Each structure stands twice: as structure tokens, then as C-alpha cells.
CSV table of C-alpha atoms and ligand atoms in Angstrom, one decimal:
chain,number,residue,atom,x,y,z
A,11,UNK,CA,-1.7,-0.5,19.0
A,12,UNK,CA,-3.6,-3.4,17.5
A,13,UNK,CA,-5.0,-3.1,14.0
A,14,UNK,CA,-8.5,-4.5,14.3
A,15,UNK,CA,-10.5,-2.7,11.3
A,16,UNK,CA,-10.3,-2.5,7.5
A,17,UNK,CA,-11.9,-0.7,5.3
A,18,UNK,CA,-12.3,-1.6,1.3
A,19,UNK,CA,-13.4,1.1,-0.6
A,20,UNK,CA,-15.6,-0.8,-3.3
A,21,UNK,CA,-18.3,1.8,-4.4
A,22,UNK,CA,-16.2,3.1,-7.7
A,23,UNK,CA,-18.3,2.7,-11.0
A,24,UNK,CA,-15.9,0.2,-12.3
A,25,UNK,CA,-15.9,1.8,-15.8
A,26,UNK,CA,-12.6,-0.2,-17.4
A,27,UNK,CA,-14.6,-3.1,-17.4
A,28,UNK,CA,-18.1,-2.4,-18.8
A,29,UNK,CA,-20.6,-3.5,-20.0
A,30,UNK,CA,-19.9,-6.8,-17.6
A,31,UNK,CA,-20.1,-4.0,-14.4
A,32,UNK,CA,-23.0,-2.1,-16.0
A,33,UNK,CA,-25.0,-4.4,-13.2
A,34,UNK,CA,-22.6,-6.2,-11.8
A,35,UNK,CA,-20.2,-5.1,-9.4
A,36,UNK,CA,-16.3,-5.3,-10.3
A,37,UNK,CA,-15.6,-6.7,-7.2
A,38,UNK,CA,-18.5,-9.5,-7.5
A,39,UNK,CA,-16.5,-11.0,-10.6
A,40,UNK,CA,-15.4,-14.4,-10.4
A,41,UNK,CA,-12.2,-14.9,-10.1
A,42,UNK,CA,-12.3,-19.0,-10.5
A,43,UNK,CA,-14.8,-20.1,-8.1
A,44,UNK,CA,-14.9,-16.5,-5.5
A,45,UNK,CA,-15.5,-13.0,-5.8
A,46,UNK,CA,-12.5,-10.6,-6.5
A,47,UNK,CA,-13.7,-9.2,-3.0
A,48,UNK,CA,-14.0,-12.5,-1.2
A,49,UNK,CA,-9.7,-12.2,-1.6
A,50,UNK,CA,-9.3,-9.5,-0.4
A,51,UNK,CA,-11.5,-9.6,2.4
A,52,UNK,CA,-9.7,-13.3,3.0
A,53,UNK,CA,-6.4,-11.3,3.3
A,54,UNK,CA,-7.4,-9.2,5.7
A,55,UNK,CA,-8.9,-12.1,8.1
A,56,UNK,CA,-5.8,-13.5,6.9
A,57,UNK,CA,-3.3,-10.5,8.5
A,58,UNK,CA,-5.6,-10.2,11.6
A,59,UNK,CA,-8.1,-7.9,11.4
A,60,UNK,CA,-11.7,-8.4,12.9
A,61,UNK,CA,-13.9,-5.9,11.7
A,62,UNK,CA,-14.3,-4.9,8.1
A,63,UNK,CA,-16.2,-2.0,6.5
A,64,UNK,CA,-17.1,-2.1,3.2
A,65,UNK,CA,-17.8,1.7,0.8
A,66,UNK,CA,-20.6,0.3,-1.2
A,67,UNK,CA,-23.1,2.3,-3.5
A,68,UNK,CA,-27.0,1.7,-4.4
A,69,UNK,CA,-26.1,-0.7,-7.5
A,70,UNK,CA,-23.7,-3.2,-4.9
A,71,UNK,CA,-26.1,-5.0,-2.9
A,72,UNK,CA,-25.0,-7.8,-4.3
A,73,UNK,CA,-21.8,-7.5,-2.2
A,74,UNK,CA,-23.9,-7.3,1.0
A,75,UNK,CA,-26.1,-10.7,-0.3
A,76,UNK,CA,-23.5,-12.5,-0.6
A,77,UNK,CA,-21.8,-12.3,2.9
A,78,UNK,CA,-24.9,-12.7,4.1
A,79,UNK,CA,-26.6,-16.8,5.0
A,80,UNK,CA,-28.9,-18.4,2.3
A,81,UNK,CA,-31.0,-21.2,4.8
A,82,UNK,CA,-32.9,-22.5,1.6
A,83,UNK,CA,-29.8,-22.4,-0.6
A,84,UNK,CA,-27.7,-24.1,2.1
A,85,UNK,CA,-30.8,-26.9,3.2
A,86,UNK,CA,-30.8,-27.7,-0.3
A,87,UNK,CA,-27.4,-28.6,-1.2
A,88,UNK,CA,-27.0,-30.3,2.2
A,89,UNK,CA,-30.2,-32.2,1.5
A,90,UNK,CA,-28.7,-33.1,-2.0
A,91,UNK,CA,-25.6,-34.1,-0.1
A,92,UNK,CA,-23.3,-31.7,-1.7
A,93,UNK,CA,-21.6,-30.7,1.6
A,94,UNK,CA,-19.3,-29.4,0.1
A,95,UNK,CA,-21.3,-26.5,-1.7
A,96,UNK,CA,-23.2,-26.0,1.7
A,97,UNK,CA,-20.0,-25.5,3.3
A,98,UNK,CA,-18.5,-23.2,0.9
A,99,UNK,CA,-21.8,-20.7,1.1
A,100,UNK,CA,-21.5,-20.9,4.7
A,101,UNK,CA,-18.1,-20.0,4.8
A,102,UNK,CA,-18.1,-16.7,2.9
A,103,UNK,CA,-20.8,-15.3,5.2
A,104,UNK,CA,-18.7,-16.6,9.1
A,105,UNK,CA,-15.9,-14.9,7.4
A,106,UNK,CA,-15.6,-11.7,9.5
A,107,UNK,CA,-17.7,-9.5,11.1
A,108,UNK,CA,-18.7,-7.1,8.2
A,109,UNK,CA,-20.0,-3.7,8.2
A,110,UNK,CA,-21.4,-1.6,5.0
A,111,UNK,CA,-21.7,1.8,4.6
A,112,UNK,CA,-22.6,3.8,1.5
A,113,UNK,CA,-20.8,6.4,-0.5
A,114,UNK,CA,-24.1,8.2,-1.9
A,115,UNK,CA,-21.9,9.9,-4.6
A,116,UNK,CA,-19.3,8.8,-6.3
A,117,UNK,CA,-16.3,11.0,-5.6
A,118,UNK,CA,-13.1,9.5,-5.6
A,119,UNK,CA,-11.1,6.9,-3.2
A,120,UNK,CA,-10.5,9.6,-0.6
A,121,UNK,CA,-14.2,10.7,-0.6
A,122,UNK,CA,-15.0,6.6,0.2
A,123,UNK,CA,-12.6,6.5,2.9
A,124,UNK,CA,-13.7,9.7,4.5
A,125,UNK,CA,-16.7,7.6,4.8
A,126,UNK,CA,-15.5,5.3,7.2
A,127,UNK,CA,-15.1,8.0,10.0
A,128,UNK,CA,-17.5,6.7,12.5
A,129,UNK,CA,-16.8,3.2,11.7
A,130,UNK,CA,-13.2,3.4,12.5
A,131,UNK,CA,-13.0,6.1,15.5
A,132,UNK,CA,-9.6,6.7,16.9
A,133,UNK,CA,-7.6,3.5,15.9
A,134,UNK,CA,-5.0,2.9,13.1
A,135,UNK,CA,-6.8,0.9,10.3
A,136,UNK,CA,-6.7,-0.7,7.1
A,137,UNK,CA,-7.5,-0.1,3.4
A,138,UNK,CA,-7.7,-2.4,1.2
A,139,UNK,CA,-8.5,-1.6,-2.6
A,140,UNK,CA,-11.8,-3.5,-3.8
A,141,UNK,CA,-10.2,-4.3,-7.0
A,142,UNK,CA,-6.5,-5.8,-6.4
A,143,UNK,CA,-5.9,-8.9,-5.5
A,144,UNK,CA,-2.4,-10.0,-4.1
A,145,UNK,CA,-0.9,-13.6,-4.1
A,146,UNK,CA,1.9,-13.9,-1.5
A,147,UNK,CA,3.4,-16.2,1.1
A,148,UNK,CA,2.7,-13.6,3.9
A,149,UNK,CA,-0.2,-11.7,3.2
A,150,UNK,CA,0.7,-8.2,2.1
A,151,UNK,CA,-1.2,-6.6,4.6
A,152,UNK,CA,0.2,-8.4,7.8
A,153,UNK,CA,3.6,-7.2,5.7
A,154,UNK,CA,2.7,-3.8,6.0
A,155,UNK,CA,1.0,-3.8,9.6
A,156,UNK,CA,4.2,-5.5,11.4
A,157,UNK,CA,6.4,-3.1,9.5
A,158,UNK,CA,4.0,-0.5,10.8
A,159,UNK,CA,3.9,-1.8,14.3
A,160,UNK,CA,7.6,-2.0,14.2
A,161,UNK,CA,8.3,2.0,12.9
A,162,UNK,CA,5.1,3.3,14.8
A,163,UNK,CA,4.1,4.8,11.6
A,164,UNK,CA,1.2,4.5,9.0
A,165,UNK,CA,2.1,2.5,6.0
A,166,UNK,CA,1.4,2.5,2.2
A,167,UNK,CA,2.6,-0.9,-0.1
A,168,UNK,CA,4.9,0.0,-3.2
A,169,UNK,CA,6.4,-2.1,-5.9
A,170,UNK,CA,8.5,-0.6,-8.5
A,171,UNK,CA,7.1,-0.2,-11.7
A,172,UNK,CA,8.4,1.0,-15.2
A,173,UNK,CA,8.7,4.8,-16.3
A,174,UNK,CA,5.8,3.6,-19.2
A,175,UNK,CA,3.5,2.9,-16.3
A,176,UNK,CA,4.2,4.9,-13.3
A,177,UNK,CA,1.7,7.9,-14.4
A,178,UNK,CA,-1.3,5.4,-14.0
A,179,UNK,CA,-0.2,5.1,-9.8
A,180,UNK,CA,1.2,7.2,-7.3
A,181,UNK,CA,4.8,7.7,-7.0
A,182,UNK,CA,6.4,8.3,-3.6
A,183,UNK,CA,9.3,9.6,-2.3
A,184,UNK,CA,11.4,7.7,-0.6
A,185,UNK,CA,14.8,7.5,1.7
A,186,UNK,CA,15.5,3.7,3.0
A,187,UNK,CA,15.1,2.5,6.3
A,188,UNK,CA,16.3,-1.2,6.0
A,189,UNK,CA,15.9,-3.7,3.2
A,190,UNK,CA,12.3,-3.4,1.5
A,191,UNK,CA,11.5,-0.2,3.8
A,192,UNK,CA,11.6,3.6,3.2
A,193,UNK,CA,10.9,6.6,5.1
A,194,UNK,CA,7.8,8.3,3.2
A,195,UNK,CA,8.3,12.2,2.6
A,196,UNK,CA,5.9,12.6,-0.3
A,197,UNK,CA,4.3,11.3,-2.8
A,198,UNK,CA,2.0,12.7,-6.3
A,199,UNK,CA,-1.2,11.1,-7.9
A,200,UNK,CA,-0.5,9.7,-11.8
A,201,UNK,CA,2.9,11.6,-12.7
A,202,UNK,CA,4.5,11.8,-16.1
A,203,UNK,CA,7.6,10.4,-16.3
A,204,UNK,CA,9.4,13.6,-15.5
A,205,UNK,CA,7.3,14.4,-12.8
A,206,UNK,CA,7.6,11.1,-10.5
A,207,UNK,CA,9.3,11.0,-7.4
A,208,UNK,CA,10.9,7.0,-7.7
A,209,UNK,CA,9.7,4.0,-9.7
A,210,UNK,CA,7.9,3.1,-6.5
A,211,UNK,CA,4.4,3.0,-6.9
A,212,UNK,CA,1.5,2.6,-4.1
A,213,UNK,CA,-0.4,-1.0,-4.8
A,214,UNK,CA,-3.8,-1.1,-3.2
A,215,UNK,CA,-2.5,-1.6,0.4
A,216,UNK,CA,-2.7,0.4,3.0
A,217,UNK,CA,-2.2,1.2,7.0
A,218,UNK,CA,-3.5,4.8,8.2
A,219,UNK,CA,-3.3,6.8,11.5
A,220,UNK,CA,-7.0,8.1,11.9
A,221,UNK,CA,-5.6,12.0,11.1
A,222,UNK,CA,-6.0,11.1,7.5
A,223,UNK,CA,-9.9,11.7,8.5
A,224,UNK,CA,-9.4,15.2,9.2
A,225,UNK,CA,-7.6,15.6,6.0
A,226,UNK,CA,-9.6,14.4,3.5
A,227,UNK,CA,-12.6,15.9,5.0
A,228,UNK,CA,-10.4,19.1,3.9
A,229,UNK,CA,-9.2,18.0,0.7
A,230,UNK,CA,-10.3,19.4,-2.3
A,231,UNK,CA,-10.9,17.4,-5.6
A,232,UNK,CA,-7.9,16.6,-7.2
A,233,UNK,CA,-6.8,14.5,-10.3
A,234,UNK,CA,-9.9,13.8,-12.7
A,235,UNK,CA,-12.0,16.0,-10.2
A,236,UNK,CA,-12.3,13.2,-7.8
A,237,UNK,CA,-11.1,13.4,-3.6
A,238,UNK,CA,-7.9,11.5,-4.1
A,239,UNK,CA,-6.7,9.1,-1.6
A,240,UNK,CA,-2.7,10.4,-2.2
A,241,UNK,CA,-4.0,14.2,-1.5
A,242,UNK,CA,-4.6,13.2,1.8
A,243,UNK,CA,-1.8,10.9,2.4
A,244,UNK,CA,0.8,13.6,1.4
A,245,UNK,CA,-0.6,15.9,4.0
A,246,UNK,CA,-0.6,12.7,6.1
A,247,UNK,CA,3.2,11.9,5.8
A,248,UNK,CA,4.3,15.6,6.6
A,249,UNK,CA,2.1,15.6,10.2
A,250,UNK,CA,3.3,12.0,11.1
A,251,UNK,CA,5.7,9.2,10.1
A,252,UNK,CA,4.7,7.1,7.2
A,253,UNK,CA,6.6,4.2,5.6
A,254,UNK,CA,6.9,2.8,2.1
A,255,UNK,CA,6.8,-0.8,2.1
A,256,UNK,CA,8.3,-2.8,-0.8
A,257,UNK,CA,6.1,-6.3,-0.4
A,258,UNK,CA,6.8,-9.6,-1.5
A,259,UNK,CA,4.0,-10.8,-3.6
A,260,UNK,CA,2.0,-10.6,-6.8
A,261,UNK,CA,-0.6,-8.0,-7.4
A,262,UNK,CA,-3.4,-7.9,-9.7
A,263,UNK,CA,-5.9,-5.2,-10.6
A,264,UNK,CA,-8.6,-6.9,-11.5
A,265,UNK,CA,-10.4,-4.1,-12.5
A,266,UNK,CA,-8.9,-3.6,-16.0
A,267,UNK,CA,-9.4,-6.7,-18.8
A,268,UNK,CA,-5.8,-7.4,-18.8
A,269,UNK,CA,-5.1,-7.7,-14.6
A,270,UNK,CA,-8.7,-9.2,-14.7
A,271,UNK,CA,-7.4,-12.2,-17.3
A,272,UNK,CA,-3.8,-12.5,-16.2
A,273,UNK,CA,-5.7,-13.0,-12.2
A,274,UNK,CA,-7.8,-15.4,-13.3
A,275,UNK,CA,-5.3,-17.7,-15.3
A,276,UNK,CA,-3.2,-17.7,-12.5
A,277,UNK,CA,-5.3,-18.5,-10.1
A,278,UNK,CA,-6.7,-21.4,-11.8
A,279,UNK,CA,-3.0,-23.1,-12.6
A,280,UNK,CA,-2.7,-22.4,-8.4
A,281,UNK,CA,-6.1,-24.5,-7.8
A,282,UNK,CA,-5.9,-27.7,-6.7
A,283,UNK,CA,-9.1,-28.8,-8.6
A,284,UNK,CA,-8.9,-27.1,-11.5
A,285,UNK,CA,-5.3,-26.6,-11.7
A,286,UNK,CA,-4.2,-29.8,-13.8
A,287,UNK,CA,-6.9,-28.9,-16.2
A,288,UNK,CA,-5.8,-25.6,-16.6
A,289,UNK,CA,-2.4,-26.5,-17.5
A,290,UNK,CA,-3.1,-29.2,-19.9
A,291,UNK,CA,-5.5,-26.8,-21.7
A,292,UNK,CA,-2.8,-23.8,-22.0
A,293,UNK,CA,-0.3,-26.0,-23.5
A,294,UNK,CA,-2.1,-27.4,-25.7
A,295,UNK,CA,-3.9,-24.4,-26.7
A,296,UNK,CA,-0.4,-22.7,-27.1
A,297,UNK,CA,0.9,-25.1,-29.6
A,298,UNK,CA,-2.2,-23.6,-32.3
A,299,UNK,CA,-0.5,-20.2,-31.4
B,317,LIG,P1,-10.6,2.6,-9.0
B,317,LIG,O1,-10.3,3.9,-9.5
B,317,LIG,O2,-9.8,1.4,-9.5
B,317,LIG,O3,-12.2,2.2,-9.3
B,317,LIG,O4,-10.7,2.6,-7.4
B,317,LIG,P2,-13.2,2.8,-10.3
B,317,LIG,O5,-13.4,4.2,-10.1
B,317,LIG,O6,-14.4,1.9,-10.2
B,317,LIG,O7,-12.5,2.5,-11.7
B,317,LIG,P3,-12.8,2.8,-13.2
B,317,LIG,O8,-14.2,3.5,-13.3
B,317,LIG,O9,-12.8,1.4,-13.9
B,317,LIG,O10,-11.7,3.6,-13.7
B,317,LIG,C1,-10.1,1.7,-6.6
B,317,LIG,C2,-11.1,1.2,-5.6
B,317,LIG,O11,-11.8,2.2,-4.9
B,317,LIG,C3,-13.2,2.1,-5.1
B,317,LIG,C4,-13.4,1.2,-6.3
B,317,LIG,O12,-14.6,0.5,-6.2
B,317,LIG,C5,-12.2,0.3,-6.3
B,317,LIG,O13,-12.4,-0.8,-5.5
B,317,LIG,N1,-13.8,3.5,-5.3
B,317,LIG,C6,-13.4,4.3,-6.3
B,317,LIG,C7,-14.8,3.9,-4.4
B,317,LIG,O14,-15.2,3.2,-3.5
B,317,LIG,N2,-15.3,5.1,-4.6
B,317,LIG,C8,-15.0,6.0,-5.6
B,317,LIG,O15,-15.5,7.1,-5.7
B,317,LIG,C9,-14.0,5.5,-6.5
């Protein structure tokens, strides 16, 4: 079956990176000239998908505003015959057709997705985390929905990380199905070293059967007291096939300092515009290192 929606859980309080999201969304940051969000939402567009839901809260409108036409904005940069500006604003907003729904309290991932219910019915769908960013050929989500389409099973995108660092993801269990893909038998949220399944951790990318609905309306609070996405996707991947998909690509979580910094560098040596600049500036910044 088609994968038409998506669903980007954005309504977290951001909390690694105040005060700048004390009023400003995470997710609203600019990472070189867009939005962290407008990204991921390009990815998705990017993969396929049509429809996209966005989890917000009361302090996000921002998000909303911004997809969203701005006729005296755009008359007066067209009048000013800066085209280009005009066109840019414009663009954001023809995107895709986008949907907003909020999460009224803030109680984990899983609690934001359970919110999307209504908006995605009976039909495999996307997540995509508000906060990473990938940089790949393919885009990782069209990796993981033709793997998907190909096994007939939901799909979750891993990487391997170190043993320092698995206990800040969730580790999953895997068996291999060909190269890059693994049977999913289960997985646990921020494990110690010790307690990890494999060095393969679940990046911010996602494809779900509609059961996970059922689930993590019956899922209690889990790790730091909050509905955990990977509660419900262990129940998930005992009731029906899931895969592990080892992507191609670069992923950044913009939503701590360091991700934020290391995004935002590389994006601007990848820009066109500012790209020559950037370069020139880093080496000859690095040479008063
Ligand atoms: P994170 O755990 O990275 O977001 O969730 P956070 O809670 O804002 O992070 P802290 O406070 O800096 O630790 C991943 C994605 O899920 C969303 C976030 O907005 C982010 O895009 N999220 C998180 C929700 O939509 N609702 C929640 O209750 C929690």
C-alpha cells in the first residue's frame, strides 16, 4: 500500500537548547537560510508523501505561520524586485498539504504520535522526528518506505553507534535479512552498555502499521515518565513484521548545541551561495587554532 501521510512529532519542550527555545521553537531554528523543520518536511515531499501532520503545542504557532502565505510580505519583495525572496516565502507554504494538531500535554514521543490517530486512519505512515535532520543521496525515508514496501513490514532507520553513546537511543535487536536490512525482534529505550541489544540505534525515521495506535493508547509511561515511542514499537514488532534499516546518509540532531552546530557548518560548506565563504572563513579561522 501507498505511503501517503507523515507525521512529525514537534511539540517536545526542546529543553537541551534553552534559553534560544524558551520562545522559540527548536524546530523553527535556522539552519542556514530554513527552518530545521522545513528539512524534514522537504524529505518527506522528497520520498513521496502528500499529507503531513504536524504534533505542535500552544508556544509553536510559529510553525503553523510560517507554512502559511504572507500577501503583504510577498507584494513587497516582488514590488522591490527581489523575486527571489518572494519566491522562496511562497515556496515553503505550496510545499505540501499540511495538517496541525496539538499535543495539549507534553507526554513523551509516543503520547504525540497517539495523537495522529484520526489524521492517519487505517494506512501505513510516516514519522519523522522534528529535530533530526538527514543529508543523503536518497532520502532516508524513501530508503526506509521501499525497503518497507519490499518486506511488507513497518520500518524503523538504525545506524550503528558507539557503546559510549548507545544509552541516549534505542537499541534493537536484530537478525539480517540482506545487506543494510534486519529482521526487528525487539528493541529497549536508552540502555546501558550491558543492557543493549546491538550497536544499532533507531535515528528519527520511521514507517508504522496503524496497530501502533492501539498500542500506545495502552502503553504506560515509560523511561523519564514519558509514553515512549519504543514501548509501543516493541509491542509492534512481536504482533507484525518490522525491519531495521541501516540507511545511507548523515544524521543530525539538531536539538542538542553540538548536532545543532556540526548541522549548520555543514550545511553551509554544501550551499552554493554561501558555501565558498564558508570554507574560506574555516580555514582561515583554523590556522589561529
Ligand atoms: P526529543 O526528546 O528530542 O524532544 O523528541 P524534547 O523533549 O523537546 O527534547 P529535550 O527537552 O531537549 O530533551 C523528539 C521529537 O519529538 C517531539 C520533539 O518536539 C522532537 O521533535 N516531542 C517530544 C513531542 O512532539 N512531544 C513530546 O512530548 C516530546
Amino acid at each position: 500500500m501507498k505511503v501517503r501521510k507523515a507525521v512529525i512529532p514537534a511539540a517536545g519542550l526542546g529543553t537541551r537548547m534553552l534559553p534560544a527555545t524558551k520562545t522559540v521553537p527548536k524546530e523553527m531554528l535556522p539552519m542556514v537560510d530554513k527552518p530545521v523543520i522545513q528539512y524534514i518536511i522537504e524529505e518527506a515531499v522528497a520520498s513521496g508523501i502528500e499529507d503531513i501532520l504536524i504534533v505542535t503545542n500552544r508556544a509553536k504557532s510559529a510553525m503553523d505561520d510560517y507554512f502559511d502565505y504572507y500577501p503583504e510580505l510577498e507584494e513587497r519583495l516582488l514590488r522591490n524586485g527581489r523575486q527571489q525572496e518572494a519566491a522562496a516565502v511562497r515556496y515553503a507554504a505550496d510545499l505540501a498539504n499540511i495538517f496541525y494538531v496539538r499535543q495539549k500535554e507534553t507526554k513523551g514521543v509516543g503520547h504525540a504520535i497517539w495523537r495522529a490517530k484520526r489524521f492517519v486512519g487505517n494506512e501505513p505512515f510516516a514519522v519523522l522526528l522534528g529535530d533530526d535532520i538527514m543529508r543523503a543521496e536518497t532520502p532516508v525515508l524513501k530508503q526506509l518506505m521501499d525497503a518497507g514496501a519490499k518486506y511488507g513490514a513497518s520500518a524503523v532507520g538504525v545506524q550503528t553507534v558507539e557503546d559510549c553513546m548507545i544509552s541516549k537511543y534505542s537499541s534493537v535487536k536484530v537478525s539480517p535479512l540482506e545487506e543494510r536490512i534486519y529482521k526487528v525482534s525487539d528493541m529497549n529505550e536508552k540502555p546501558s552498555p550491558e543492557e543493549k541489544f546491538s550497536n544499532y540505534a533507531i535515528l528519527g525515521r520511521y514507517l508504522l502499521s496503524p496497530e501502533i495506535f492501539d498500542i500506545l493508547e495502552n502503553t504506560p509511561p515509560g523511561y523519564g515518565g514519558e509514553i515512549q515511542l519504543t514501548d509501543g514499537l516493541r509491542q509492534l514488532c512481536r504482533k507484525s513484521p518490522m525491519i531495521a534499516v541501516d540507511f545511507e546518509g548523515r544524521r543530525y540532531d539538531t536539538g542538542n548545541l553540538s548536532g545543532f552546530l556540526e548541522a549548520t557548518i555543514d550545511f553551509a560548506l554544501a550551499s552554493s551561495e554561501i558555501g565558498p565563504w564558508m570554507r574560506a572563513f574555516i580555514k582561515e579561522k583554523a590556522k589561529t587554532l
